[in-house]
Amino acid sequence: MAKKKPLILVSNDDGITSRGIRTLVELMTQLGEVVVVAPNSPQSGMGHAITVANTLRLDPSIAFEGGPVGGITAYECSGTPADCVKLAKHHVLKDRKPDLVVSGINHGSNSSVSVLYSGTMSAAIEAAIEGLPAIGFSLCDYSHEADFSHTHEWVKKIANQVLQHGLPAGVALNVNIPAKAAGEIEGIKICRQANASWQEKFDTRKDPYGRRYFWMTGRFVNHDQGEDTDEWALAHHHVSIVPCVFDLTAHHALAALNAWGL
Amino acid sequence: MAKKKPLILVSNDDGITSRGIRTLVELMTQLGEVVVVAPNSPQSGMGHAITVANTLRLDPSIAFEGGPVGGITAYECSGTPADCVKLAKHHVLKDRKPDLVVSGINHGSNSSVSVLYSGTMSAAIEAAIEGLPAIGFSLCDYSHEADFSHTHEWVKKIANQVLQHGLPAGVALNVNIPAKAAGEIEGIKICRQANASWQEKFDTRKDPYGRRYFWMTGRFVNHDQGEDTDEWALAHHHVSIVPCVFDLTAHHALAALNAWGL
């Protein structure tokens, strides 16, 4: 008897018509049966937002019709990446449990602290909360026209490993891949999240009616000299993998707080 | 020479006109100089979303004029709670570093896994990323008309302790307070985040034009039998405090992943 094909749920945050999810869907069809539930519009920077005070739409999508791969069930959703995973799990797939949830491939890095702002990673972390093995993939290239060709082997290798081994309970992988222009990739490194932050600057402008508005801009500042971080790996031509938890407890701080005698 | 009053930044996710932030602002004026930067509309469930693909508005607010307390600088912002903290830090306060950042008091619990979806806690965690001591306060009562009177002593006690001791680097406190109707509060417990999840159900409806839409509903399921969790503390008439990190690295999973030989 032939082994059953694994069921793979695909989502993202750049929207269902982005080049990154097209790439990921094509790669995942080589590994299993693919179901897509992805946002119907770009949702970058949505973090772990969910739609609680508004309604949600979920409609069959033609985004992958006429493409190079067939047999894909696809839905587009008005909500956030986390909404997409919730709708996929509890409405679209119902009793069918995915063997793997993948999100991306994001146009732009989600390394270090950007994991918190990332809709791509929120889809993966939401899946981890639901007890599903999950990976968020990101390419360190923000361009709409980003070249994903060099990501194929790495994405398939990592997805295959997770299908084979599973993941520890409550863990999702944050995978970042250097841009094509950064040169040959030397390998994969398992990393911790670099301690970095965004130093924001707000570009102040006037609208056509004379009222002030802002654009958030900023630069990424890495405060972390460690050679075991995702930033270090990426800067040294490696794919970075950070295993991520959704338990935010600062276990190391419990004793100090208890000492306050509250 | 009189000791300088601490500078306290206040934000929230229910919006600048909510009863919860009004309460928090009034309490904080008893402890220091208050600056408010809060959303101009409700932002519940926004998680750690930030506004990257759109413009931001930030305008002086009259929300606290004519109230029982004076001397409050207040701004209302079109963005998310995380945006508010970024704008406060890098535009409103600039070279003035807050001694404390508080967010809330949220109308509704942000215990356990709800911390991830919480705009209230994202404001606090954003402040922690910026290196500032921060606390998110939530009341386990979703009502717009929630009674906050019993929270005063606990909120002031915890804020005072953080002003006195500071917090370990990169740690923000997630404080949840039982609803007034739950009875007398017996004390405070320092906790870990309970391992729980939301079991979603999607209420399917038809709009007036015959097209389908959904409301996300669900029930909270606590999988965690521990007596050291926030859920346990709240169920046993205690204020829960979970210290939270923004480093999501699953350090316990690094060895297992390295063993894959990627």
XYZ file of C-alpha atoms in Angstrom:
524
model
C 0.000 0.000 0.000
C 1.357 3.401 -0.959
C 2.166 5.698 1.917
C -0.411 8.467 2.272
C 0.815 11.848 1.080
C 1.316 14.291 3.923
C -1.211 17.115 4.202
C 0.474 20.518 4.101
C -1.264 23.778 4.976
C 0.276 26.898 3.423
C -0.280 30.506 4.476
C 1.655 33.769 4.420
C 1.381 37.469 5.189
C 2.197 39.068 1.848
C -1.122 37.889 0.411
C -2.185 34.999 -1.761
C -0.954 36.564 -5.023
C 2.622 37.173 -3.882
C 5.601 35.522 -5.529
C 6.760 34.062 -2.216
C 3.663 31.966 -1.537
C 3.583 30.886 -5.180
C 7.103 29.519 -4.731
C 6.248 27.815 -1.444
C 3.098 26.211 -2.855
C 5.011 24.851 -5.847
C 7.675 23.372 -3.578
C 5.171 21.853 -1.168
C 3.261 20.074 -3.962
C 6.464 18.071 -4.422
C 6.166 16.867 -0.817
C 2.452 16.374 -0.234
C -1.140 17.435 -0.694
C -1.394 21.203 -0.408
C -4.208 23.323 1.029
C -3.750 27.096 0.964
C -5.536 29.563 3.246
C -3.906 32.956 2.868
C -4.804 36.637 3.214
C -6.537 38.324 0.281
C -4.344 41.410 0.788
C -0.878 42.173 2.159
C -0.695 41.786 5.960
C 2.951 42.611 6.640
C 3.697 43.759 10.155
C 0.428 42.345 11.487
C 2.212 40.455 14.265
C -0.109 38.043 16.028
C -3.204 40.143 15.343
C -6.566 38.381 15.107
C -9.950 39.668 13.976
C -12.172 39.847 17.035
C -14.191 43.021 16.545
C -15.074 42.476 12.901
C -16.336 39.869 10.488
C -14.214 37.568 8.358
C -14.567 36.560 4.724
C -13.237 33.286 3.354
C -13.710 32.472 -0.315
C -12.342 29.905 -2.773
C -9.376 31.380 -4.623
C -8.336 31.074 -8.259
C -4.815 32.304 -7.430
C -3.205 28.963 -8.298
C -5.402 28.002 -11.246
C -3.583 27.819 -14.552
C -0.261 27.675 -12.754
C 2.398 25.018 -13.187
C 0.962 22.827 -10.412
C -2.520 21.414 -9.981
C -4.516 19.759 -7.212
C -4.370 22.700 -4.857
C -7.301 23.674 -2.689
C -6.977 27.413 -2.059
C -8.937 29.949 -0.064
C -8.373 33.655 0.359
C -9.304 35.312 3.620
C -9.985 38.912 4.647
C -8.190 38.408 7.946
C -4.689 38.216 9.338
C -2.255 35.289 9.004
C -3.285 34.017 12.465
C -6.947 34.198 11.373
C -6.063 32.148 8.280
C -4.595 29.339 10.364
C -7.555 29.355 12.742
C -10.032 29.255 9.845
C -8.022 26.534 8.111
C -7.869 24.368 11.221
C -11.386 24.805 12.514
C -13.409 25.442 9.364
C -11.642 24.345 6.156
C -9.821 21.203 7.328
C -11.972 20.379 10.345
C -11.158 16.731 11.116
C -8.161 16.539 8.791
C -5.044 17.379 10.763
C -2.182 18.855 8.702
C 1.145 17.047 8.951
C 2.891 20.369 8.422
C 2.004 24.069 8.354
C 4.282 26.370 6.362
C 4.088 30.123 6.030
C 5.818 32.409 3.541
C 8.060 32.614 1.767
C 8.113 36.130 3.165
C 9.456 38.990 1.078
C 11.902 40.329 3.677
C 13.777 39.140 6.738
C 11.996 38.041 9.905
C 15.158 37.431 11.879
C 15.849 38.586 15.430
C 13.171 40.758 17.029
C 11.300 41.099 13.730
C 9.752 37.728 14.581
C 7.390 39.635 16.900
C 6.079 41.938 14.156
C 5.931 39.212 11.546
C 2.612 37.975 10.219
C 4.495 35.131 8.547
C 5.781 33.824 11.865
C 2.447 34.428 13.600
C 0.828 31.957 11.224
C 3.501 29.424 12.208
C 3.223 30.178 15.917
C -0.568 29.967 15.767
C -0.136 26.497 14.252
C 2.236 25.576 17.099
C -0.410 26.661 19.616
C -2.784 24.314 17.784
C -0.241 21.516 18.262
C 0.881 21.366 14.619
C 4.495 21.257 13.338
C 5.070 24.627 11.683
C 7.717 26.594 9.820
C 7.850 30.228 8.754
C 10.140 30.872 5.783
C 11.505 34.320 4.946
C 13.863 35.593 2.285
C 16.084 38.542 3.175
C 14.887 40.498 0.147
C 11.959 42.914 0.434
C 11.433 43.313 -3.304
C 8.134 42.297 -4.892
C 10.267 40.821 -7.663
C 12.611 38.964 -5.295
C 14.430 35.971 -6.796
C 13.455 32.829 -4.852
C 15.246 30.329 -7.092
C 18.104 29.653 -4.664
C 15.674 28.977 -1.784
C 14.169 25.812 -3.271
C 16.683 23.264 -2.009
C 16.779 24.737 1.506
C 13.018 25.048 1.874
C 12.466 21.463 0.730
C 15.280 20.117 2.899
C 13.961 21.753 6.056
C 10.316 20.895 5.347
C 11.297 17.284 4.680
C 13.190 17.085 7.961
C 10.212 18.431 9.902
C 7.868 15.977 8.140
C 10.265 13.199 9.123
C 11.107 14.196 12.715
C 8.201 16.405 13.777
C 8.972 19.223 16.201
C 9.031 19.434 19.994
C 5.582 20.399 21.335
C 4.863 24.110 21.119
C 7.845 24.906 18.886
C 7.706 26.584 15.465
C 10.742 27.217 13.266
C 11.721 30.692 12.113
C 13.754 30.124 8.941
C 15.506 33.019 7.220
C 17.375 32.687 3.943
C 19.963 35.179 2.641
C 19.086 37.117 -0.508
C 20.268 35.666 -3.802
C 22.531 38.688 -4.312
C 24.350 37.922 -1.020
C 26.150 35.062 -2.736
C 26.461 31.303 -2.315
C 24.788 29.806 0.766
C 27.208 27.677 2.779
C 24.738 25.758 4.916
C 22.211 25.875 7.737
C 22.740 27.026 11.309
C 20.440 26.371 14.288
C 20.437 29.689 16.146
C 19.042 31.739 18.952
C 17.184 35.011 18.295
C 19.664 37.896 18.183
C 19.133 40.654 20.734
C 18.516 43.568 18.397
C 15.961 46.309 17.916
C 14.633 48.805 15.430
C 15.648 52.409 15.971
C 12.629 54.170 14.590
C 12.551 57.530 12.942
C 9.259 59.101 12.000
C 9.227 60.906 8.694
C 6.834 63.826 9.238
C 4.826 65.094 6.262
C 1.826 67.277 5.484
C -1.183 65.874 3.640
C -2.792 67.882 0.777
C -5.077 69.481 3.395
C -2.219 70.734 5.557
C -2.544 68.141 8.315
C 0.436 66.291 9.681
C 1.065 62.574 9.218
C 3.952 60.155 9.725
C 5.720 57.318 8.026
C 7.527 54.909 10.304
C 11.088 54.395 9.136
C 14.065 53.115 10.990
C 17.180 51.078 11.004
C 17.879 47.700 12.482
C 20.504 47.749 15.238
C 22.088 44.499 16.367
C 23.246 44.773 19.997
C 24.309 41.144 20.034
C 27.916 40.052 19.500
C 27.088 36.337 19.789
C 28.134 33.950 17.040
C 25.174 31.687 17.777
C 22.499 34.150 16.607
C 20.352 34.272 13.474
C 21.930 37.616 12.527
C 25.402 36.127 12.676
C 24.388 33.122 10.574
C 22.745 35.288 7.901
C 25.710 37.661 7.764
C 27.942 34.609 7.274
C 26.043 33.155 4.303
C 23.965 30.618 6.191
C 20.280 29.844 6.387
C 19.238 30.562 9.993
C 16.746 28.433 11.913
C 15.493 29.693 15.276
C 13.102 27.355 17.104
C 10.433 29.582 18.697
C 8.070 29.147 21.639
C 4.756 30.819 22.427
C 5.304 30.586 26.188
C 6.632 34.073 26.912
C 7.326 33.385 30.594
C 10.630 34.913 31.714
C 11.441 31.917 33.906
C 14.746 33.497 34.917
C 12.885 36.476 36.420
C 10.502 34.533 38.669
C 12.887 34.368 41.636
C 13.707 38.098 41.516
C 10.030 39.025 41.466
C 9.200 36.630 44.271
C 11.892 38.323 46.352
C 9.915 41.580 46.245
C 7.462 40.038 48.726
C 4.363 41.236 46.848
C 16.046 69.252 46.778
C 12.819 67.408 46.085
C 13.161 64.109 44.304
C 12.148 64.384 40.668
C 8.765 62.833 39.896
C 9.054 59.708 37.765
C 7.942 59.995 34.156
C 5.232 57.465 33.322
C 4.082 56.683 29.779
C 0.554 55.269 29.511
C -0.965 53.430 26.555
C -3.609 50.761 25.969
C -5.457 48.867 23.250
C -9.092 49.683 24.002
C -8.583 53.255 22.851
C -7.974 56.550 24.592
C -11.608 57.034 25.642
C -12.003 53.709 27.441
C -12.761 53.466 31.132
C -9.690 51.298 31.709
C -7.108 53.841 30.544
C -8.968 56.586 32.393
C -8.536 54.580 35.593
C -4.879 53.866 34.896
C -4.103 57.511 34.114
C -5.758 58.665 37.334
C -3.760 56.144 39.360
C -0.465 56.985 37.670
C -0.844 60.724 38.348
C -0.567 59.747 42.022
C 2.878 58.262 41.301
C 4.457 60.584 38.749
C 4.220 62.801 35.700
C 1.982 61.170 33.119
C 2.225 61.242 29.324
C -0.433 59.352 27.362
C -0.036 58.072 23.800
C -2.931 55.759 23.029
C -4.916 54.553 20.014
C -7.750 56.758 18.746
C -9.925 53.667 18.249
C -10.242 50.199 19.801
C -7.317 47.915 18.871
C -8.199 44.734 20.725
C -6.611 41.585 19.337
C -3.995 43.551 17.427
C -1.149 41.499 18.901
C 2.226 42.994 18.102
C 1.034 44.568 14.848
C 2.783 47.702 13.605
C 1.886 50.076 10.792
C 4.448 49.600 8.035
C 2.437 49.869 4.828
C 0.411 52.913 5.785
C 0.704 56.372 7.302
C 0.238 57.251 10.959
C -1.608 60.116 12.579
C -0.714 61.503 15.982
C -2.680 64.394 17.401
C -3.031 66.094 20.786
C -6.007 64.616 22.645
C -8.625 66.277 24.826
C -9.645 62.910 26.300
C -8.405 63.817 29.782
C -9.369 67.491 29.823
C -12.016 68.388 32.362
C -11.379 65.139 34.229
C -10.523 64.821 37.898
C -6.771 65.010 37.252
C -4.732 67.663 35.481
C -1.220 67.995 34.123
C -1.527 65.208 31.613
C 0.027 65.411 28.169
C -2.072 63.203 25.908
C -1.892 62.177 22.271
C -4.174 59.952 20.254
C -2.747 57.848 17.474
C -4.252 56.130 14.436
C -1.954 53.131 14.889
C -1.633 50.049 17.024
C -0.479 49.899 20.669
C 3.066 49.016 19.522
C 2.997 52.029 17.172
C 1.951 54.230 20.109
C 4.974 53.197 22.165
C 7.329 53.697 19.221
C 5.888 57.156 18.506
C 5.997 58.054 22.208
C 9.614 56.980 22.563
C 11.046 58.342 19.336
C 8.824 61.339 18.589
C 6.878 62.598 21.622
C 9.383 62.030 24.431
C 12.586 61.963 22.360
C 15.359 62.523 24.899
C 13.152 62.040 27.963
C 13.315 58.411 29.010
C 10.223 57.133 30.863
C 10.845 55.548 34.244
C 7.869 53.288 33.645
C 5.563 52.322 30.786
C 2.102 51.031 31.692
C -0.582 49.738 29.377
C -4.266 49.119 30.063
C -6.172 48.625 32.157
C -7.523 46.222 29.555
C -11.198 45.378 29.504
C -10.795 41.586 29.531
C -8.244 38.973 30.560
C -4.859 38.692 28.857
C -3.755 35.664 30.803
C -2.138 32.536 29.368
C -1.842 32.387 25.580
C -4.012 35.500 25.171
C -0.813 37.457 25.837
C 0.096 36.794 22.181
C -3.084 38.353 20.782
C -3.100 41.225 23.229
C -2.477 44.773 22.085
C -2.203 45.771 25.734
C 0.738 43.456 26.307
C 2.322 44.343 22.973
C 2.634 47.937 24.141
C 4.414 46.661 27.252
C 6.632 44.246 25.317
C 7.507 46.957 22.792
C 8.639 49.088 25.739
C 10.740 46.175 27.015
C 12.406 45.918 23.595
C 13.202 49.627 23.974
C 14.840 48.866 27.318
C 12.086 50.394 29.461
C 10.437 48.828 32.554
C 6.882 48.016 31.493
C 3.655 46.539 32.813
C 0.444 45.524 31.055
C -2.614 45.547 33.317
C -5.800 43.653 32.482
C -9.077 43.172 34.302
C -10.893 39.873 33.775
C -14.091 41.665 32.762
C -14.828 42.373 29.105
C -17.648 44.841 29.774
C -17.358 48.451 28.579
C -18.842 49.365 31.970
C -16.431 47.169 33.955
C -15.939 48.178 37.597
C -12.248 48.993 38.137
C -12.581 50.258 41.732
C -11.046 47.159 43.345
C -7.997 47.308 41.043
C -6.613 50.585 42.412
C -4.585 49.253 45.323
C -3.083 46.394 43.278
C -2.177 48.534 40.281
C -0.481 51.156 42.461
C 1.317 48.546 44.549
C 2.787 46.784 41.517
C 3.676 50.012 39.686
C 5.376 51.329 42.822
C 7.439 48.166 43.181
C 8.594 48.365 39.555
C 9.486 52.050 39.983
C 11.495 51.063 43.049
C 13.209 47.876 41.807
C 13.136 48.199 38.019
C 12.825 45.003 36.016
C 15.370 42.538 34.615
C 16.454 43.599 31.117
C 14.000 42.609 28.414
C 11.217 41.652 30.822
C 7.681 43.099 30.875
C 5.019 42.155 33.406
C 1.663 40.700 32.385
C -0.674 41.547 35.268
C -4.220 40.176 35.355
C -6.750 41.090 38.007
C -9.913 39.089 38.787
C -13.253 40.759 38.069
C -14.901 42.603 40.923
C -17.782 40.112 40.870
C -15.342 37.230 41.513
C -15.067 38.298 45.135
C -12.344 39.462 47.502
C -8.768 39.355 46.153
C -6.472 37.442 48.485
C -3.101 38.604 47.167
C -0.614 38.521 44.308
C 1.065 35.462 42.772
C 4.129 35.456 40.503
C 3.253 32.892 37.825
C 4.208 31.223 34.603
C 1.976 31.447 31.529
C -0.571 28.615 31.561
C -0.475 26.220 28.619
C -3.930 26.806 27.213
C -5.519 27.610 23.880
C -8.659 28.925 22.252
C -10.892 26.365 20.586
C -12.360 28.450 17.837
C -15.756 28.051 16.283
C -16.714 30.143 13.294
C -20.273 31.389 13.308
C -21.291 31.377 9.621
C -23.786 33.994 8.443
C -25.130 35.498 5.234
C -24.856 39.218 4.556
C -27.862 41.165 3.164
C -26.530 40.392 -0.335
C -26.464 36.638 0.194
C -22.697 36.300 0.611
C -21.164 34.296 3.416
C -19.173 35.778 6.280
C -17.875 34.586 9.638
C -17.585 35.680 13.237
C -14.763 34.133 15.201
C -16.060 32.703 18.461
C -14.545 30.121 20.745
C -13.894 28.938 24.193
C -10.757 29.044 26.259
C -9.414 25.591 27.153
C -6.807 25.253 29.882
C -4.661 22.162 29.298
C -2.450 22.987 32.264
C -2.924 21.415 35.691
C -0.068 23.380 37.269
C -0.664 25.390 40.411
C 2.023 27.900 39.437
C 0.157 29.321 36.417
C -1.680 32.603 35.881
C -4.923 30.700 35.299
C -4.600 28.945 38.644
C -3.881 32.196 40.461
C -6.859 33.984 38.891
C -9.189 31.070 39.612
C -8.022 31.208 43.224
C -8.749 34.909 43.789
C -5.251 36.233 43.197
C -3.778 38.896 40.979
C -1.444 37.072 38.550
C 1.897 38.465 37.422
C 3.740 36.705 34.593
C 7.143 38.184 33.685
C 7.395 38.027 29.872
C 10.304 37.976 27.442
C 10.495 38.983 23.791
C 13.213 36.430 23.034
C 11.114 33.601 21.608
C 14.038 31.187 21.239
C 13.090 27.651 22.284
C 16.456 27.062 23.916
C 15.388 23.551 24.964
C 14.895 22.600 21.309
C 18.339 23.655 20.037
C 20.021 20.337 20.812
C 17.278 18.260 19.162
C 17.459 20.327 15.979
C 21.243 20.204 15.888
C 20.990 16.415 16.072
C 19.195 16.393 12.688
C 22.522 17.168 11.045
C 21.106 19.861 8.739
